[in-house]
Amino acid sequence: MLTQEEVVRQLEDFILAERGLLSVGNIPFEHNGKVERGYPYIRASNASLLNAFRTIEGVTGKPLNQVRFLEVGCGLGTKCELARQAGMTATGIDLLTEYVNLARQLYPLCAFEQANALEYNYGCFDVVYYHVPFFGEELVRELEKRLLEQLQCGSMLIVTRISDWLAEGFETKGGGIYFQRIATDVDVGRLTLLCKLHDSDN
């Protein structure tokens, strides 16, 4: 018998194939005068993310119906719809216009934008989720630094990948790192849960 996860993936494959998007390659984009590459839509566990949602109210101090959720690299928008069904206001961004247009058709109650994650304004969001949006460690680090600067204190990151720079920062007291890891007893799989702090000593 197929699991719920497998059913969703089969449906997504069908939709992507129908739109000619099943074999999308790496996505080139210009940034700081260079051509960089982002990953195409890569599926991650829905169950792990749903479990992570159970921690949001405790971390942010807000009820879910007041939480603004953003997915970076949203693809078809499935994770945004899960966030919306959990009660959050959900937005997704993606480099590929075809993904954004498709997501708008599939999940019209969410908001979707074509945008470069390295130039986006994150200041109004309470929760940001992403799953390996870039190839290079340098680009992941740049995204993390942008999030550090722009997210409000008490905001939350739910991610499958962090840079060595950020991982090392957790182990350096007084190193100016503004995120702390969130300990949880729910199964979040490969996800790392982080909370923005005022400073490394708080």
PDB file of C-alpha atoms in Angstrom:
ATOM      1  CA  MET A   1       0.000   0.000   0.000  1.00  0.00           C
ATOM      2  CA  LEU A   2       1.287   3.451  -0.878  1.00  0.00           C
ATOM      3  CA  THR A   3       2.033   5.831   1.959  1.00  0.00           C
ATOM      4  CA  GLN A   4       0.615   9.363   1.942  1.00  0.00           C
ATOM      5  CA  GLU A   5       4.109  10.632   1.064  1.00  0.00           C
ATOM      6  CA  GLU A   6       4.303   8.338  -1.964  1.00  0.00           C
ATOM      7  CA  VAL A   7       0.832   9.344  -3.144  1.00  0.00           C
ATOM      8  CA  VAL A   8       1.771  13.032  -3.032  1.00  0.00           C
ATOM      9  CA  ARG A   9       5.018  12.377  -4.918  1.00  0.00           C
ATOM     10  CA  GLN A  10       3.224  10.420  -7.626  1.00  0.00           C
ATOM     11  CA  LEU A  11       0.725  13.235  -8.064  1.00  0.00           C
ATOM     12  CA  GLU A  12       3.535  15.793  -8.231  1.00  0.00           C
ATOM     13  CA  ASP A  13       5.381  13.698 -10.822  1.00  0.00           C
ATOM     14  CA  PHE A  14       2.214  13.488 -12.917  1.00  0.00           C
ATOM     15  CA  ILE A  15       1.688  17.260 -12.774  1.00  0.00           C
ATOM     16  CA  LEU A  16       5.351  18.026 -13.545  1.00  0.00           C
ATOM     17  CA  ALA A  17       5.380  15.594 -16.473  1.00  0.00           C
ATOM     18  CA  GLU A  18       2.161  17.045 -17.865  1.00  0.00           C
ATOM     19  CA  ARG A  19       3.713  20.539 -17.815  1.00  0.00           C
ATOM     20  CA  GLY A  20       7.057  19.377 -19.204  1.00  0.00           C
ATOM     21  CA  LEU A  21       8.821  20.213 -15.933  1.00  0.00           C
ATOM     22  CA  LEU A  22       9.780  16.743 -14.717  1.00  0.00           C
ATOM     23  CA  SER A  23      13.305  16.904 -16.136  1.00  0.00           C
ATOM     24  CA  VAL A  24      14.150  20.541 -15.358  1.00  0.00           C
ATOM     25  CA  GLY A  25      17.904  20.889 -14.955  1.00  0.00           C
ATOM     26  CA  ASN A  26      19.903  23.179 -12.731  1.00  0.00           C
ATOM     27  CA  ILE A  27      18.611  26.750 -12.911  1.00  0.00           C
ATOM     28  CA  PRO A  28      21.102  29.478 -13.894  1.00  0.00           C
ATOM     29  CA  PHE A  29      20.694  32.964 -12.446  1.00  0.00           C
ATOM     30  CA  GLU A  30      22.799  36.111 -12.324  1.00  0.00           C
ATOM     31  CA  HIS A  31      24.076  37.329  -8.969  1.00  0.00           C
ATOM     32  CA  ASN A  32      26.761  39.931  -8.276  1.00  0.00           C
ATOM     33  CA  GLY A  33      27.803  39.907 -11.916  1.00  0.00           C
ATOM     34  CA  LYS A  34      28.275  36.120 -12.059  1.00  0.00           C
ATOM     35  CA  VAL A  35      26.107  33.293 -13.321  1.00  0.00           C
ATOM     36  CA  GLU A  36      25.267  30.970 -10.435  1.00  0.00           C
ATOM     37  CA  ARG A  37      23.146  27.822 -10.370  1.00  0.00           C
ATOM     38  CA  GLY A  38      20.248  26.799  -8.203  1.00  0.00           C
ATOM     39  CA  TYR A  39      18.700  23.377  -7.854  1.00  0.00           C
ATOM     40  CA  PRO A  40      15.443  22.513  -9.594  1.00  0.00           C
ATOM     41  CA  TYR A  41      12.516  21.490  -7.391  1.00  0.00           C
ATOM     42  CA  ILE A  42      13.685  18.662  -5.108  1.00  0.00           C
ATOM     43  CA  ARG A  43      11.142  16.921  -2.907  1.00  0.00           C
ATOM     44  CA  ALA A  44      11.667  16.683   0.834  1.00  0.00           C
ATOM     45  CA  SER A  45       9.667  14.865   3.496  1.00  0.00           C
ATOM     46  CA  ASN A  46       6.220  16.306   4.155  1.00  0.00           C
ATOM     47  CA  ALA A  47       5.894  14.306   7.383  1.00  0.00           C
ATOM     48  CA  SER A  48       9.075  15.793   8.877  1.00  0.00           C
ATOM     49  CA  LEU A  49       7.912  19.315   8.073  1.00  0.00           C
ATOM     50  CA  LEU A  50       4.471  18.695   9.572  1.00  0.00           C
ATOM     51  CA  ASN A  51       6.172  17.519  12.761  1.00  0.00           C
ATOM     52  CA  ALA A  52       8.331  20.649  12.762  1.00  0.00           C
ATOM     53  CA  PHE A  53       5.157  22.735  12.543  1.00  0.00           C
ATOM     54  CA  ARG A  54       4.259  21.436  16.013  1.00  0.00           C
ATOM     55  CA  THR A  55       7.139  23.454  17.485  1.00  0.00           C
ATOM     56  CA  ILE A  56       6.314  26.804  15.868  1.00  0.00           C
ATOM     57  CA  GLU A  57       3.908  28.245  18.428  1.00  0.00           C
ATOM     58  CA  GLY A  58       6.288  27.513  21.302  1.00  0.00           C
ATOM     59  CA  VAL A  59       9.298  29.007  19.516  1.00  0.00           C
ATOM     60  CA  THR A  60       7.716  32.116  17.988  1.00  0.00           C
ATOM     61  CA  GLY A  61       5.252  32.795  20.796  1.00  0.00           C
ATOM     62  CA  LYS A  62       2.486  33.250  18.213  1.00  0.00           C
ATOM     63  CA  PRO A  63      -0.598  31.149  17.436  1.00  0.00           C
ATOM     64  CA  LEU A  64      -0.348  29.540  14.002  1.00  0.00           C
ATOM     65  CA  ASN A  65      -3.044  31.808  12.578  1.00  0.00           C
ATOM     66  CA  GLN A  66      -0.729  34.785  13.182  1.00  0.00           C
ATOM     67  CA  VAL A  67       2.398  33.165  11.707  1.00  0.00           C
ATOM     68  CA  ARG A  68       3.745  34.172   8.284  1.00  0.00           C
ATOM     69  CA  PHE A  69       5.474  31.216   6.577  1.00  0.00           C
ATOM     70  CA  LEU A  70       7.863  31.431   3.618  1.00  0.00           C
ATOM     71  CA  GLU A  71       9.322  28.628   1.523  1.00  0.00           C
ATOM     72  CA  VAL A  72      12.492  29.428  -0.437  1.00  0.00           C
ATOM     73  CA  GLY A  73      12.560  27.325  -3.603  1.00  0.00           C
ATOM     74  CA  CYS A  74       8.888  26.385  -3.435  1.00  0.00           C
ATOM     75  CA  GLY A  75       8.571  24.464  -6.699  1.00  0.00           C
ATOM     76  CA  LEU A  76       4.959  23.321  -6.968  1.00  0.00           C
ATOM     77  CA  GLY A  77       4.069  24.935  -3.638  1.00  0.00           C
ATOM     78  CA  THR A  78       3.049  21.795  -1.732  1.00  0.00           C
ATOM     79  CA  LYS A  79       4.876  22.783   1.477  1.00  0.00           C
ATOM     80  CA  CYS A  80       3.210  26.205   1.376  1.00  0.00           C
ATOM     81  CA  GLU A  81      -0.189  24.557   1.136  1.00  0.00           C
ATOM     82  CA  LEU A  82       0.648  22.353   4.128  1.00  0.00           C
ATOM     83  CA  ALA A  83       1.546  25.495   6.079  1.00  0.00           C
ATOM     84  CA  ARG A  84      -1.681  27.178   5.010  1.00  0.00           C
ATOM     85  CA  GLN A  85      -3.750  24.169   6.039  1.00  0.00           C
ATOM     86  CA  ALA A  86      -2.006  24.258   9.422  1.00  0.00           C
ATOM     87  CA  GLY A  87      -3.345  27.806   9.831  1.00  0.00           C
ATOM     88  CA  MET A  88      -0.431  29.971   8.687  1.00  0.00           C
ATOM     89  CA  THR A  89      -0.305  32.640   5.994  1.00  0.00           C
ATOM     90  CA  ALA A  90       1.925  31.015   3.374  1.00  0.00           C
ATOM     91  CA  THR A  91       4.186  32.467   0.679  1.00  0.00           C
ATOM     92  CA  GLY A  92       6.588  30.711  -1.673  1.00  0.00           C
ATOM     93  CA  ILE A  93       9.377  32.051  -3.877  1.00  0.00           C
ATOM     94  CA  ASP A  94      11.197  30.347  -6.722  1.00  0.00           C
ATOM     95  CA  LEU A  95      13.658  31.278  -9.456  1.00  0.00           C
ATOM     96  CA  LEU A  96      11.692  29.503 -12.177  1.00  0.00           C
ATOM     97  CA  THR A  97       8.638  31.358 -13.473  1.00  0.00           C
ATOM     98  CA  GLU A  98       7.074  28.103 -14.674  1.00  0.00           C
ATOM     99  CA  TYR A  99       7.086  26.728 -11.114  1.00  0.00           C
ATOM    100  CA  VAL A 100       5.559  29.925  -9.749  1.00  0.00           C
ATOM    101  CA  ASN A 101       2.759  29.964 -12.327  1.00  0.00           C
ATOM    102  CA  LEU A 102       2.001  26.301 -11.682  1.00  0.00           C
ATOM    103  CA  ALA A 103       1.975  26.776  -7.901  1.00  0.00           C
ATOM    104  CA  ARG A 104      -0.481  29.665  -8.271  1.00  0.00           C
ATOM    105  CA  GLN A 105      -2.846  27.402 -10.197  1.00  0.00           C
ATOM    106  CA  LEU A 106      -2.530  24.467  -7.800  1.00  0.00           C
ATOM    107  CA  TYR A 107      -2.734  26.405  -4.524  1.00  0.00           C
ATOM    108  CA  PRO A 108      -4.522  29.718  -5.133  1.00  0.00           C
ATOM    109  CA  LEU A 109      -4.931  30.464  -1.408  1.00  0.00           C
ATOM    110  CA  CYS A 110      -1.144  30.775  -1.007  1.00  0.00           C
ATOM    111  CA  ALA A 111       0.994  33.590  -2.438  1.00  0.00           C
ATOM    112  CA  PHE A 112       3.827  32.831  -4.865  1.00  0.00           C
ATOM    113  CA  GLU A 113       6.514  35.096  -6.334  1.00  0.00           C
ATOM    114  CA  GLN A 114       9.345  34.716  -8.821  1.00  0.00           C
ATOM    115  CA  ALA A 115      12.380  35.919  -6.874  1.00  0.00           C
ATOM    116  CA  ASN A 116      16.092  35.453  -6.225  1.00  0.00           C
ATOM    117  CA  ALA A 117      16.505  34.269  -2.626  1.00  0.00           C
ATOM    118  CA  LEU A 118      19.789  36.174  -2.316  1.00  0.00           C
ATOM    119  CA  GLU A 119      18.028  39.478  -3.028  1.00  0.00           C
ATOM    120  CA  TYR A 120      14.714  38.886  -1.254  1.00  0.00           C
ATOM    121  CA  ASN A 121      13.431  40.784   1.802  1.00  0.00           C
ATOM    122  CA  TYR A 122      12.735  38.375   4.688  1.00  0.00           C
ATOM    123  CA  GLY A 123      11.902  40.889   7.397  1.00  0.00           C
ATOM    124  CA  CYS A 124       8.159  40.257   7.601  1.00  0.00           C
ATOM    125  CA  PHE A 125       8.258  36.448   8.002  1.00  0.00           C
ATOM    126  CA  ASP A 126       8.044  34.421  11.202  1.00  0.00           C
ATOM    127  CA  VAL A 127       9.136  31.079   9.717  1.00  0.00           C
ATOM    128  CA  VAL A 128      11.428  30.467   6.728  1.00  0.00           C
ATOM    129  CA  TYR A 129      11.833  26.962   5.279  1.00  0.00           C
ATOM    130  CA  TYR A 130      14.190  25.750   2.571  1.00  0.00           C
ATOM    131  CA  HIS A 131      15.631  22.515   1.222  1.00  0.00           C
ATOM    132  CA  VAL A 132      19.128  22.815  -0.369  1.00  0.00           C
ATOM    133  CA  PRO A 133      18.370  25.735  -2.729  1.00  0.00           C
ATOM    134  CA  PHE A 134      21.947  26.232  -3.991  1.00  0.00           C
ATOM    135  CA  PHE A 135      24.956  24.188  -5.029  1.00  0.00           C
ATOM    136  CA  GLY A 136      27.775  26.123  -3.421  1.00  0.00           C
ATOM    137  CA  GLU A 137      28.577  26.450   0.256  1.00  0.00           C
ATOM    138  CA  GLU A 138      29.334  30.125  -0.375  1.00  0.00           C
ATOM    139  CA  LEU A 139      25.790  30.808  -1.616  1.00  0.00           C
ATOM    140  CA  VAL A 140      24.214  28.975   1.319  1.00  0.00           C
ATOM    141  CA  ARG A 141      26.350  31.055   3.685  1.00  0.00           C
ATOM    142  CA  GLU A 142      25.295  34.256   1.915  1.00  0.00           C
ATOM    143  CA  LEU A 143      21.627  33.298   2.298  1.00  0.00           C
ATOM    144  CA  GLU A 144      22.145  32.567   6.001  1.00  0.00           C
ATOM    145  CA  LYS A 145      23.802  35.933   6.570  1.00  0.00           C
ATOM    146  CA  ARG A 146      20.942  37.703   4.802  1.00  0.00           C
ATOM    147  CA  LEU A 147      18.452  35.885   7.024  1.00  0.00           C
ATOM    148  CA  LEU A 148      20.498  36.753  10.131  1.00  0.00           C
ATOM    149  CA  GLU A 149      20.340  40.408   9.215  1.00  0.00           C
ATOM    150  CA  GLN A 150      16.687  40.610   8.212  1.00  0.00           C
ATOM    151  CA  LEU A 151      14.603  38.225  10.326  1.00  0.00           C
ATOM    152  CA  GLN A 152      13.038  39.568  13.498  1.00  0.00           C
ATOM    153  CA  CYS A 153      14.076  38.138  16.856  1.00  0.00           C
ATOM    154  CA  GLY A 154      12.018  35.084  17.707  1.00  0.00           C
ATOM    155  CA  SER A 155      11.693  34.100  14.039  1.00  0.00           C
ATOM    156  CA  MET A 156      12.390  30.534  13.049  1.00  0.00           C
ATOM    157  CA  LEU A 157      14.373  28.721  10.352  1.00  0.00           C
ATOM    158  CA  ILE A 158      13.470  25.182   9.277  1.00  0.00           C
ATOM    159  CA  VAL A 159      16.164  23.889   6.913  1.00  0.00           C
ATOM    160  CA  THR A 160      17.762  20.709   5.599  1.00  0.00           C
ATOM    161  CA  ARG A 161      21.192  22.240   5.136  1.00  0.00           C
ATOM    162  CA  ILE A 162      23.339  24.748   7.016  1.00  0.00           C
ATOM    163  CA  SER A 163      26.796  25.946   6.031  1.00  0.00           C
ATOM    164  CA  ASP A 164      29.960  25.002   7.894  1.00  0.00           C
ATOM    165  CA  TRP A 165      30.205  28.683   8.842  1.00  0.00           C
ATOM    166  CA  LEU A 166      26.905  28.582  10.726  1.00  0.00           C
ATOM    167  CA  ALA A 167      27.493  25.119  12.197  1.00  0.00           C
ATOM    168  CA  GLU A 168      30.853  26.214  13.603  1.00  0.00           C
ATOM    169  CA  GLY A 169      29.281  29.361  15.019  1.00  0.00           C
ATOM    170  CA  PHE A 170      27.033  27.351  17.315  1.00  0.00           C
ATOM    171  CA  GLU A 171      30.119  26.113  19.099  1.00  0.00           C
ATOM    172  CA  THR A 172      31.775  29.507  19.542  1.00  0.00           C
ATOM    173  CA  LYS A 173      30.538  31.434  22.568  1.00  0.00           C
ATOM    174  CA  GLY A 174      30.328  35.162  21.999  1.00  0.00           C
ATOM    175  CA  GLY A 175      30.962  34.694  18.296  1.00  0.00           C
ATOM    176  CA  GLY A 176      28.111  36.926  17.200  1.00  0.00           C
ATOM    177  CA  ILE A 177      25.909  34.069  16.017  1.00  0.00           C
ATOM    178  CA  TYR A 178      22.273  34.999  16.232  1.00  0.00           C
ATOM    179  CA  PHE A 179      20.595  31.600  15.824  1.00  0.00           C
ATOM    180  CA  GLN A 180      20.278  28.789  18.329  1.00  0.00           C
ATOM    181  CA  ARG A 181      19.293  25.203  17.635  1.00  0.00           C
ATOM    182  CA  ILE A 182      15.862  24.159  18.825  1.00  0.00           C
ATOM    183  CA  ALA A 183      15.730  20.882  20.722  1.00  0.00           C
ATOM    184  CA  THR A 184      12.579  18.863  20.107  1.00  0.00           C
ATOM    185  CA  ASP A 185      11.299  15.397  20.919  1.00  0.00           C
ATOM    186  CA  VAL A 186       9.310  15.120  17.682  1.00  0.00           C
ATOM    187  CA  ASP A 187      10.782  13.348  14.654  1.00  0.00           C
ATOM    188  CA  VAL A 188      11.864  16.032  12.191  1.00  0.00           C
ATOM    189  CA  GLY A 189      14.113  13.764  10.124  1.00  0.00           C
ATOM    190  CA  ARG A 190      16.967  15.657   8.450  1.00  0.00           C
ATOM    191  CA  LEU A 191      15.571  19.065   9.327  1.00  0.00           C
ATOM    192  CA  THR A 192      17.455  21.535  11.496  1.00  0.00           C
ATOM    193  CA  LEU A 193      15.297  23.918  13.529  1.00  0.00           C
ATOM    194  CA  LEU A 194      16.767  27.293  14.486  1.00  0.00           C
ATOM    195  CA  CYS A 195      15.539  30.394  16.317  1.00  0.00           C
ATOM    196  CA  LYS A 196      16.827  33.956  15.807  1.00  0.00           C
ATOM    197  CA  LEU A 197      18.141  35.525  19.026  1.00  0.00           C
ATOM    198  CA  HIS A 198      19.075  39.082  19.955  1.00  0.00           C
ATOM    199  CA  ASP A 199      22.720  38.065  20.264  1.00  0.00           C
ATOM    200  CA  SER A 200      24.850  35.036  21.092  1.00  0.00           C
ATOM    201  CA  ASP A 201      24.724  35.668  24.836  1.00  0.00           C
ATOM    202  CA  ASN A 202      20.906  35.709  25.131  1.00  0.00           C
TER     203      ASN A 202
END
